Amino acid sequence: MTRPNKPNLPDPLANAREPIFNLPAAMVAGVAILTAIHVLRSLLPFETDLWVLFTFAFVPARYISDSLIGLSFPGGAGADLWTFLTYALLHGSWMHLGVNVAWMIAFGTPVLRRFGTVRFVLLSAVAAIAGAGAHLLTHWGEFAPVVGASAAISGQMGAAVRFAFQHPASIWSTDPDARWKQPALPLARAFHDVRVLAFVAIWFAVNYAFGATGMAGDGDASVAWEAHIGGFLTGLLGFRLFDPAASPRQDASFPDQNNGS
């Protein structure tokens, strides 16, 4: 008596074994660093954490003469420079951190896979600096410290919009030869796509609504929406400075993306 061979049926659990989050190691490291810094701050005595805040957060009043404001900020001349970056490593609350991490994972991951770690970090740093500069210009002399990675993440969002809508089906692909690594359209041609225009318009509207009106404040804190704009414009307008992909030829190989076509 023989037993028939068992047919090779598809495994219904095969797809379930795929990882839910397939993040690059650099993204995991970035999330871990931001989280570790916030954990350490939560363990510090209030006075020590206050020193950390005014040494590494961005404070527009720092750039006014000490004799005019009657006090000096910790960190001295060095902090006048490094706070343009270090403020992005601090967060005001766990909710603030969680929201920023979620946006960074969503928009920063495809940019990281396209740019590579070094270019991604450079973009984020330049966007953070631009965000601090924009806040300084619009809030000169204010004592309220600015913290959070939002400007850097806004830069990542601005960069993502330059290529995400060209190949939306593969934006999260881990294949190094995926379509989202192909050359991006020039900015003028990218704006022929109504989805790009809509995303940029909605982004500015939401940031203004939640920032200028204080609708998204965390407790007594307000949203530094001008810093977000500085970061976003860095990623949107400065995309070519960081993108490793070659510019496309001005021919039919990259047709305009009107209405998603």
PDB file of C-alpha atoms in Angstrom:
ATOM      1  CA  MET A   1       0.000   0.000   0.000  1.00  0.00           C
ATOM      2  CA  THR A   2       1.470   3.319  -1.003  1.00  0.00           C
ATOM      3  CA  ARG A   3       0.789   6.795   0.342  1.00  0.00           C
ATOM      4  CA  PRO A   4       0.327   9.538  -2.233  1.00  0.00           C
ATOM      5  CA  ASN A   5       2.857  12.322  -2.139  1.00  0.00           C
ATOM      6  CA  LYS A   6       1.690  15.388  -0.281  1.00  0.00           C
ATOM      7  CA  PRO A   7       1.104  18.207  -2.768  1.00  0.00           C
ATOM      8  CA  ASN A   8       3.228  21.318  -2.432  1.00  0.00           C
ATOM      9  CA  LEU A   9       0.522  23.708  -1.252  1.00  0.00           C
ATOM     10  CA  PRO A  10       1.303  27.345  -0.548  1.00  0.00           C
ATOM     11  CA  ASP A  11       2.039  28.146   3.067  1.00  0.00           C
ATOM     12  CA  PRO A  12      -0.739  30.479   4.282  1.00  0.00           C
ATOM     13  CA  LEU A  13       1.585  31.802   7.001  1.00  0.00           C
ATOM     14  CA  ALA A  14       4.453  32.648   4.654  1.00  0.00           C
ATOM     15  CA  ASN A  15       3.522  36.311   4.383  1.00  0.00           C
ATOM     16  CA  ALA A  16       2.848  36.508   8.109  1.00  0.00           C
ATOM     17  CA  ARG A  17       6.511  35.722   8.732  1.00  0.00           C
ATOM     18  CA  GLU A  18       7.589  38.899   6.920  1.00  0.00           C
ATOM     19  CA  PRO A  19       8.779  41.563   9.358  1.00  0.00           C
ATOM     20  CA  ILE A  20       6.281  44.325  10.020  1.00  0.00           C
ATOM     21  CA  PHE A  21       9.030  46.928  10.380  1.00  0.00           C
ATOM     22  CA  ASN A  22      12.006  46.479   8.083  1.00  0.00           C
ATOM     23  CA  LEU A  23      13.936  49.603   9.036  1.00  0.00           C
ATOM     24  CA  PRO A  24      17.526  50.383   8.043  1.00  0.00           C
ATOM     25  CA  ALA A  25      20.036  50.033  10.860  1.00  0.00           C
ATOM     26  CA  ALA A  26      20.809  53.760  10.715  1.00  0.00           C
ATOM     27  CA  MET A  27      17.144  54.604  11.297  1.00  0.00           C
ATOM     28  CA  VAL A  28      16.960  52.245  14.265  1.00  0.00           C
ATOM     29  CA  ALA A  29      20.120  53.839  15.643  1.00  0.00           C
ATOM     30  CA  GLY A  30      18.669  57.333  15.224  1.00  0.00           C
ATOM     31  CA  VAL A  31      15.485  56.401  17.071  1.00  0.00           C
ATOM     32  CA  ALA A  32      17.534  54.739  19.811  1.00  0.00           C
ATOM     33  CA  ILE A  33      19.749  57.819  20.258  1.00  0.00           C
ATOM     34  CA  LEU A  34      16.806  60.216  20.533  1.00  0.00           C
ATOM     35  CA  THR A  35      15.055  57.893  22.974  1.00  0.00           C
ATOM     36  CA  ALA A  36      18.171  57.340  25.102  1.00  0.00           C
ATOM     37  CA  ILE A  37      18.754  61.089  25.404  1.00  0.00           C
ATOM     38  CA  HIS A  38      15.192  61.642  26.576  1.00  0.00           C
ATOM     39  CA  VAL A  39      15.439  58.782  29.071  1.00  0.00           C
ATOM     40  CA  LEU A  40      18.663  60.207  30.514  1.00  0.00           C
ATOM     41  CA  ARG A  41      17.117  63.663  30.825  1.00  0.00           C
ATOM     42  CA  SER A  42      14.120  62.217  32.643  1.00  0.00           C
ATOM     43  CA  LEU A  43      16.496  60.788  35.256  1.00  0.00           C
ATOM     44  CA  LEU A  44      18.288  64.076  35.919  1.00  0.00           C
ATOM     45  CA  PRO A  45      17.448  66.395  38.821  1.00  0.00           C
ATOM     46  CA  PHE A  46      15.408  69.406  37.741  1.00  0.00           C
ATOM     47  CA  GLU A  47      18.277  71.877  38.111  1.00  0.00           C
ATOM     48  CA  THR A  48      20.641  69.692  36.093  1.00  0.00           C
ATOM     49  CA  ASP A  49      18.095  69.147  33.343  1.00  0.00           C
ATOM     50  CA  LEU A  50      17.507  72.899  33.221  1.00  0.00           C
ATOM     51  CA  TRP A  51      21.244  73.383  32.687  1.00  0.00           C
ATOM     52  CA  VAL A  52      21.183  70.784  29.899  1.00  0.00           C
ATOM     53  CA  LEU A  53      18.201  72.524  28.319  1.00  0.00           C
ATOM     54  CA  PHE A  54      19.793  75.976  28.197  1.00  0.00           C
ATOM     55  CA  THR A  55      23.173  74.576  27.159  1.00  0.00           C
ATOM     56  CA  PHE A  56      21.954  72.491  24.212  1.00  0.00           C
ATOM     57  CA  ALA A  57      18.517  73.865  23.247  1.00  0.00           C
ATOM     58  CA  PHE A  58      18.227  76.722  20.777  1.00  0.00           C
ATOM     59  CA  VAL A  59      17.456  80.016  22.547  1.00  0.00           C
ATOM     60  CA  PRO A  60      17.163  83.166  20.384  1.00  0.00           C
ATOM     61  CA  ALA A  61      17.980  85.395  23.373  1.00  0.00           C
ATOM     62  CA  ARG A  62      21.450  83.851  23.465  1.00  0.00           C
ATOM     63  CA  TYR A  63      22.444  86.100  20.575  1.00  0.00           C
ATOM     64  CA  ILE A  64      21.665  89.314  22.437  1.00  0.00           C
ATOM     65  CA  SER A  65      24.472  90.960  24.385  1.00  0.00           C
ATOM     66  CA  ASP A  66      24.710  89.673  27.956  1.00  0.00           C
ATOM     67  CA  SER A  67      24.846  93.249  29.199  1.00  0.00           C
ATOM     68  CA  LEU A  68      21.443  93.963  27.660  1.00  0.00           C
ATOM     69  CA  ILE A  69      19.611  91.003  29.159  1.00  0.00           C
ATOM     70  CA  GLY A  70      21.482  90.922  32.452  1.00  0.00           C
ATOM     71  CA  LEU A  71      22.506  87.252  32.340  1.00  0.00           C
ATOM     72  CA  SER A  72      24.755  84.851  30.486  1.00  0.00           C
ATOM     73  CA  PHE A  73      23.747  81.482  29.092  1.00  0.00           C
ATOM     74  CA  PRO A  74      25.700  78.302  29.876  1.00  0.00           C
ATOM     75  CA  GLY A  75      28.001  76.984  27.170  1.00  0.00           C
ATOM     76  CA  GLY A  76      29.417  80.342  26.167  1.00  0.00           C
ATOM     77  CA  ALA A  77      30.525  81.019  22.604  1.00  0.00           C
ATOM     78  CA  GLY A  78      30.663  77.305  21.785  1.00  0.00           C
ATOM     79  CA  ALA A  79      26.967  76.887  22.517  1.00  0.00           C
ATOM     80  CA  ASP A  80      26.238  79.816  20.207  1.00  0.00           C
ATOM     81  CA  LEU A  81      27.275  77.440  17.420  1.00  0.00           C
ATOM     82  CA  TRP A  82      26.451  73.907  18.552  1.00  0.00           C
ATOM     83  CA  THR A  83      22.887  74.716  19.655  1.00  0.00           C
ATOM     84  CA  PHE A  84      21.975  75.200  15.968  1.00  0.00           C
ATOM     85  CA  LEU A  85      22.259  71.382  15.863  1.00  0.00           C
ATOM     86  CA  THR A  86      21.954  69.992  19.371  1.00  0.00           C
ATOM     87  CA  TYR A  87      18.447  71.337  19.941  1.00  0.00           C
ATOM     88  CA  ALA A  88      17.245  68.685  17.484  1.00  0.00           C
ATOM     89  CA  LEU A  89      18.388  65.936  19.871  1.00  0.00           C
ATOM     90  CA  LEU A  90      16.206  67.143  22.752  1.00  0.00           C
ATOM     91  CA  HIS A  91      12.436  66.815  23.151  1.00  0.00           C
ATOM     92  CA  GLY A  92       9.918  68.419  25.434  1.00  0.00           C
ATOM     93  CA  SER A  93       7.910  65.319  26.337  1.00  0.00           C
ATOM     94  CA  TRP A  94       7.383  61.681  25.508  1.00  0.00           C
ATOM     95  CA  MET A  95       4.506  62.649  23.230  1.00  0.00           C
ATOM     96  CA  HIS A  96       6.744  65.139  21.424  1.00  0.00           C
ATOM     97  CA  LEU A  97       9.387  62.443  20.957  1.00  0.00           C
ATOM     98  CA  GLY A  98       6.862  59.819  19.852  1.00  0.00           C
ATOM     99  CA  VAL A  99       5.286  62.030  17.193  1.00  0.00           C
ATOM    100  CA  ASN A 100       8.677  63.007  15.785  1.00  0.00           C
ATOM    101  CA  VAL A 101       9.889  59.410  15.718  1.00  0.00           C
ATOM    102  CA  ALA A 102       6.736  58.312  13.886  1.00  0.00           C
ATOM    103  CA  TRP A 103       7.164  61.005  11.211  1.00  0.00           C
ATOM    104  CA  MET A 104      10.874  60.258  10.887  1.00  0.00           C
ATOM    105  CA  ILE A 105      10.213  56.565  10.324  1.00  0.00           C
ATOM    106  CA  ALA A 106       7.499  57.306   7.766  1.00  0.00           C
ATOM    107  CA  PHE A 107       9.325  59.929   5.691  1.00  0.00           C
ATOM    108  CA  GLY A 108      12.961  59.565   6.695  1.00  0.00           C
ATOM    109  CA  THR A 109      13.227  55.857   5.890  1.00  0.00           C
ATOM    110  CA  PRO A 110      12.783  56.134   2.091  1.00  0.00           C
ATOM    111  CA  VAL A 111      15.115  59.159   2.043  1.00  0.00           C
ATOM    112  CA  LEU A 112      17.715  57.230   4.031  1.00  0.00           C
ATOM    113  CA  ARG A 113      17.509  54.286   1.627  1.00  0.00           C
ATOM    114  CA  ARG A 114      17.910  56.604  -1.344  1.00  0.00           C
ATOM    115  CA  PHE A 115      20.648  58.871   0.050  1.00  0.00           C
ATOM    116  CA  GLY A 116      22.629  56.483   2.228  1.00  0.00           C
ATOM    117  CA  THR A 117      23.564  57.180   5.847  1.00  0.00           C
ATOM    118  CA  VAL A 118      26.134  59.961   5.354  1.00  0.00           C
ATOM    119  CA  ARG A 119      24.020  62.037   2.945  1.00  0.00           C
ATOM    120  CA  PHE A 120      20.916  61.457   5.066  1.00  0.00           C
ATOM    121  CA  VAL A 121      22.656  62.710   8.205  1.00  0.00           C
ATOM    122  CA  LEU A 122      24.024  65.723   6.318  1.00  0.00           C
ATOM    123  CA  LEU A 123      20.568  66.619   4.997  1.00  0.00           C
ATOM    124  CA  SER A 124      19.060  66.291   8.469  1.00  0.00           C
ATOM    125  CA  ALA A 125      21.806  68.444   9.993  1.00  0.00           C
ATOM    126  CA  VAL A 126      21.510  71.187   7.375  1.00  0.00           C
ATOM    127  CA  ALA A 127      17.710  71.166   7.720  1.00  0.00           C
ATOM    128  CA  ALA A 128      18.033  71.479  11.507  1.00  0.00           C
ATOM    129  CA  ILE A 129      20.423  74.428  11.102  1.00  0.00           C
ATOM    130  CA  ALA A 130      18.105  76.095   8.571  1.00  0.00           C
ATOM    131  CA  GLY A 131      15.177  75.567  10.920  1.00  0.00           C
ATOM    132  CA  ALA A 132      17.026  77.197  13.805  1.00  0.00           C
ATOM    133  CA  GLY A 133      18.006  80.080  11.548  1.00  0.00           C
ATOM    134  CA  ALA A 134      14.418  80.621  10.430  1.00  0.00           C
ATOM    135  CA  HIS A 135      13.249  80.590  14.038  1.00  0.00           C
ATOM    136  CA  LEU A 136      15.972  83.050  15.043  1.00  0.00           C
ATOM    137  CA  LEU A 137      14.943  85.502  12.316  1.00  0.00           C
ATOM    138  CA  THR A 138      11.283  85.398  13.322  1.00  0.00           C
ATOM    139  CA  HIS A 139      11.718  85.207  17.117  1.00  0.00           C
ATOM    140  CA  TRP A 140      14.772  87.381  17.728  1.00  0.00           C
ATOM    141  CA  GLY A 141      15.506  87.871  21.411  1.00  0.00           C
ATOM    142  CA  GLU A 142      12.972  85.380  22.792  1.00  0.00           C
ATOM    143  CA  PHE A 143      13.940  83.378  25.873  1.00  0.00           C
ATOM    144  CA  ALA A 144      11.789  80.320  25.174  1.00  0.00           C
ATOM    145  CA  PRO A 145      14.075  77.389  24.249  1.00  0.00           C
ATOM    146  CA  VAL A 146      13.385  75.441  21.057  1.00  0.00           C
ATOM    147  CA  VAL A 147      13.821  71.662  21.101  1.00  0.00           C
ATOM    148  CA  GLY A 148      12.922  68.771  18.831  1.00  0.00           C
ATOM    149  CA  ALA A 149      13.925  67.064  15.593  1.00  0.00           C
ATOM    150  CA  SER A 150      10.931  68.495  13.714  1.00  0.00           C
ATOM    151  CA  ALA A 151      12.963  70.803  11.459  1.00  0.00           C
ATOM    152  CA  ALA A 152      15.294  67.969  10.473  1.00  0.00           C
ATOM    153  CA  ILE A 153      12.318  65.673   9.827  1.00  0.00           C
ATOM    154  CA  SER A 154      10.637  68.430   7.830  1.00  0.00           C
ATOM    155  CA  GLY A 155      13.756  68.452   5.672  1.00  0.00           C
ATOM    156  CA  GLN A 156      13.354  64.716   5.163  1.00  0.00           C
ATOM    157  CA  MET A 157       9.724  65.263   4.169  1.00  0.00           C
ATOM    158  CA  GLY A 158      10.720  67.955   1.685  1.00  0.00           C
ATOM    159  CA  ALA A 159      13.271  65.590   0.155  1.00  0.00           C
ATOM    160  CA  ALA A 160      10.827  62.672   0.043  1.00  0.00           C
ATOM    161  CA  VAL A 161       8.255  64.637  -1.935  1.00  0.00           C
ATOM    162  CA  ARG A 162      10.852  65.121  -4.693  1.00  0.00           C
ATOM    163  CA  PHE A 163      10.761  61.420  -5.625  1.00  0.00           C
ATOM    164  CA  ALA A 164       8.028  59.613  -3.690  1.00  0.00           C
ATOM    165  CA  PHE A 165       5.165  60.336  -6.071  1.00  0.00           C
ATOM    166  CA  GLN A 166       7.096  59.214  -9.156  1.00  0.00           C
ATOM    167  CA  HIS A 167       7.192  55.596  -8.002  1.00  0.00           C
ATOM    168  CA  PRO A 168       4.707  55.260  -5.129  1.00  0.00           C
ATOM    169  CA  ALA A 169       4.360  51.477  -5.437  1.00  0.00           C
ATOM    170  CA  SER A 170       7.991  50.894  -4.480  1.00  0.00           C
ATOM    171  CA  ILE A 171       8.696  53.724  -2.043  1.00  0.00           C
ATOM    172  CA  TRP A 172       9.171  51.263   0.840  1.00  0.00           C
ATOM    173  CA  SER A 173      11.056  48.649  -1.178  1.00  0.00           C
ATOM    174  CA  THR A 174      14.297  47.368   0.348  1.00  0.00           C
ATOM    175  CA  ASP A 175      15.627  46.380  -3.089  1.00  0.00           C
ATOM    176  CA  PRO A 176      18.741  48.507  -3.757  1.00  0.00           C
ATOM    177  CA  ASP A 177      17.753  48.636  -7.425  1.00  0.00           C
ATOM    178  CA  ALA A 178      14.166  49.661  -6.691  1.00  0.00           C
ATOM    179  CA  ARG A 179      12.483  52.237  -8.865  1.00  0.00           C
ATOM    180  CA  TRP A 180      12.564  54.873  -6.144  1.00  0.00           C
ATOM    181  CA  LYS A 181      16.338  55.062  -6.551  1.00  0.00           C
ATOM    182  CA  GLN A 182      16.025  56.178 -10.157  1.00  0.00           C
ATOM    183  CA  PRO A 183      16.713  59.850 -10.976  1.00  0.00           C
ATOM    184  CA  ALA A 184      14.141  62.295  -9.662  1.00  0.00           C
ATOM    185  CA  LEU A 185      12.427  64.853 -11.841  1.00  0.00           C
ATOM    186  CA  PRO A 186      13.629  68.456 -11.716  1.00  0.00           C
ATOM    187  CA  LEU A 187      11.631  70.546  -9.255  1.00  0.00           C
ATOM    188  CA  ALA A 188       9.746  72.468 -11.950  1.00  0.00           C
ATOM    189  CA  ARG A 189       8.603  69.237 -13.607  1.00  0.00           C
ATOM    190  CA  ALA A 190       7.798  67.620 -10.257  1.00  0.00           C
ATOM    191  CA  PHE A 191       5.336  70.439  -9.609  1.00  0.00           C
ATOM    192  CA  HIS A 192       3.456  69.414 -12.756  1.00  0.00           C
ATOM    193  CA  ASP A 193       2.126  66.543 -10.632  1.00  0.00           C
ATOM    194  CA  VAL A 194      -0.984  67.685  -8.781  1.00  0.00           C
ATOM    195  CA  ARG A 195      -0.170  65.266  -5.957  1.00  0.00           C
ATOM    196  CA  VAL A 196       3.103  67.059  -5.285  1.00  0.00           C
ATOM    197  CA  LEU A 197       1.352  70.425  -5.330  1.00  0.00           C
ATOM    198  CA  ALA A 198      -1.365  69.132  -3.018  1.00  0.00           C
ATOM    199  CA  PHE A 199       1.125  67.629  -0.560  1.00  0.00           C
ATOM    200  CA  VAL A 200       3.179  70.832  -0.352  1.00  0.00           C
ATOM    201  CA  ALA A 201       0.079  73.024  -0.018  1.00  0.00           C
ATOM    202  CA  ILE A 202      -1.429  70.823   2.697  1.00  0.00           C
ATOM    203  CA  TRP A 203       1.901  70.622   4.516  1.00  0.00           C
ATOM    204  CA  PHE A 204       2.179  74.412   4.708  1.00  0.00           C
ATOM    205  CA  ALA A 205      -1.477  74.800   5.693  1.00  0.00           C
ATOM    206  CA  VAL A 206      -1.273  72.230   8.478  1.00  0.00           C
ATOM    207  CA  ASN A 207       1.945  73.674   9.869  1.00  0.00           C
ATOM    208  CA  TYR A 208       0.469  77.148   9.891  1.00  0.00           C
ATOM    209  CA  ALA A 209      -2.767  75.965  11.501  1.00  0.00           C
ATOM    210  CA  PHE A 210      -1.073  73.898  14.205  1.00  0.00           C
ATOM    211  CA  GLY A 211       1.816  76.286  14.731  1.00  0.00           C
ATOM    212  CA  ALA A 212       0.635  79.856  14.307  1.00  0.00           C
ATOM    213  CA  THR A 213      -2.685  79.194  16.051  1.00  0.00           C
ATOM    214  CA  GLY A 214      -1.177  77.045  18.819  1.00  0.00           C
ATOM    215  CA  MET A 215      -3.570  74.167  18.089  1.00  0.00           C
ATOM    216  CA  ALA A 216      -0.857  71.504  18.456  1.00  0.00           C
ATOM    217  CA  GLY A 217       0.912  72.823  21.523  1.00  0.00           C
ATOM    218  CA  ASP A 218       2.154  70.283  24.071  1.00  0.00           C
ATOM    219  CA  GLY A 219       1.032  71.698  27.393  1.00  0.00           C
ATOM    220  CA  ASP A 220       2.463  75.198  27.702  1.00  0.00           C
ATOM    221  CA  ALA A 221       4.743  74.658  24.697  1.00  0.00           C
ATOM    222  CA  SER A 222       4.053  75.995  21.226  1.00  0.00           C
ATOM    223  CA  VAL A 223       5.030  74.682  17.804  1.00  0.00           C
ATOM    224  CA  ALA A 224       8.026  76.351  16.159  1.00  0.00           C
ATOM    225  CA  TRP A 225       6.379  76.264  12.746  1.00  0.00           C
ATOM    226  CA  GLU A 226       8.859  78.684  11.197  1.00  0.00           C
ATOM    227  CA  ALA A 227      11.633  76.191  11.970  1.00  0.00           C
ATOM    228  CA  HIS A 228       9.598  73.503  10.219  1.00  0.00           C
ATOM    229  CA  ILE A 229       9.385  75.681   7.111  1.00  0.00           C
ATOM    230  CA  GLY A 230      13.135  76.309   7.138  1.00  0.00           C
ATOM    231  CA  GLY A 231      13.785  72.578   7.305  1.00  0.00           C
ATOM    232  CA  PHE A 232      11.181  71.652   4.685  1.00  0.00           C
ATOM    233  CA  LEU A 233      12.494  74.166   2.149  1.00  0.00           C
ATOM    234  CA  THR A 234      16.000  72.795   2.704  1.00  0.00           C
ATOM    235  CA  GLY A 235      14.906  69.305   1.692  1.00  0.00           C
ATOM    236  CA  LEU A 236      12.647  70.474  -1.131  1.00  0.00           C
ATOM    237  CA  LEU A 237      14.934  73.046  -2.748  1.00  0.00           C
ATOM    238  CA  GLY A 238      18.296  71.549  -1.783  1.00  0.00           C
ATOM    239  CA  PHE A 239      17.432  67.990  -2.812  1.00  0.00           C
ATOM    240  CA  ARG A 240      19.978  67.866  -5.657  1.00  0.00           C
ATOM    241  CA  LEU A 241      22.833  68.738  -3.298  1.00  0.00           C
ATOM    242  CA  PHE A 242      22.329  65.470  -1.401  1.00  0.00           C
ATOM    243  CA  ASP A 243      20.776  63.113  -3.951  1.00  0.00           C
ATOM    244  CA  PRO A 244      23.281  60.517  -5.231  1.00  0.00           C
ATOM    245  CA  ALA A 245      21.184  59.662  -8.299  1.00  0.00           C
ATOM    246  CA  ALA A 246      22.095  61.324 -11.586  1.00  0.00           C
ATOM    247  CA  SER A 247      19.802  64.011 -12.954  1.00  0.00           C
ATOM    248  CA  PRO A 248      17.423  62.707 -15.644  1.00  0.00           C
ATOM    249  CA  ARG A 249      17.881  63.731 -19.241  1.00  0.00           C
ATOM    250  CA  GLN A 250      15.386  66.229 -20.577  1.00  0.00           C
ATOM    251  CA  ASP A 251      13.737  63.709 -22.839  1.00  0.00           C
ATOM    252  CA  ALA A 252      10.757  61.394 -23.002  1.00  0.00           C
ATOM    253  CA  SER A 253      12.281  58.851 -20.596  1.00  0.00           C
ATOM    254  CA  PHE A 254      10.843  60.868 -17.710  1.00  0.00           C
ATOM    255  CA  PRO A 255       7.406  62.116 -18.804  1.00  0.00           C
ATOM    256  CA  ASP A 256       5.632  64.704 -16.721  1.00  0.00           C
ATOM    257  CA  GLN A 257       3.648  63.194 -13.871  1.00  0.00           C
ATOM    258  CA  ASN A 258       0.408  65.088 -14.542  1.00  0.00           C
ATOM    259  CA  ASN A 259      -2.511  63.617 -12.591  1.00  0.00           C
ATOM    260  CA  GLY A 260      -0.457  60.601 -11.654  1.00  0.00           C
ATOM    261  CA  SER A 261       0.186  59.571 -15.276  1.00  0.00           C
TER     262      SER A 261
END
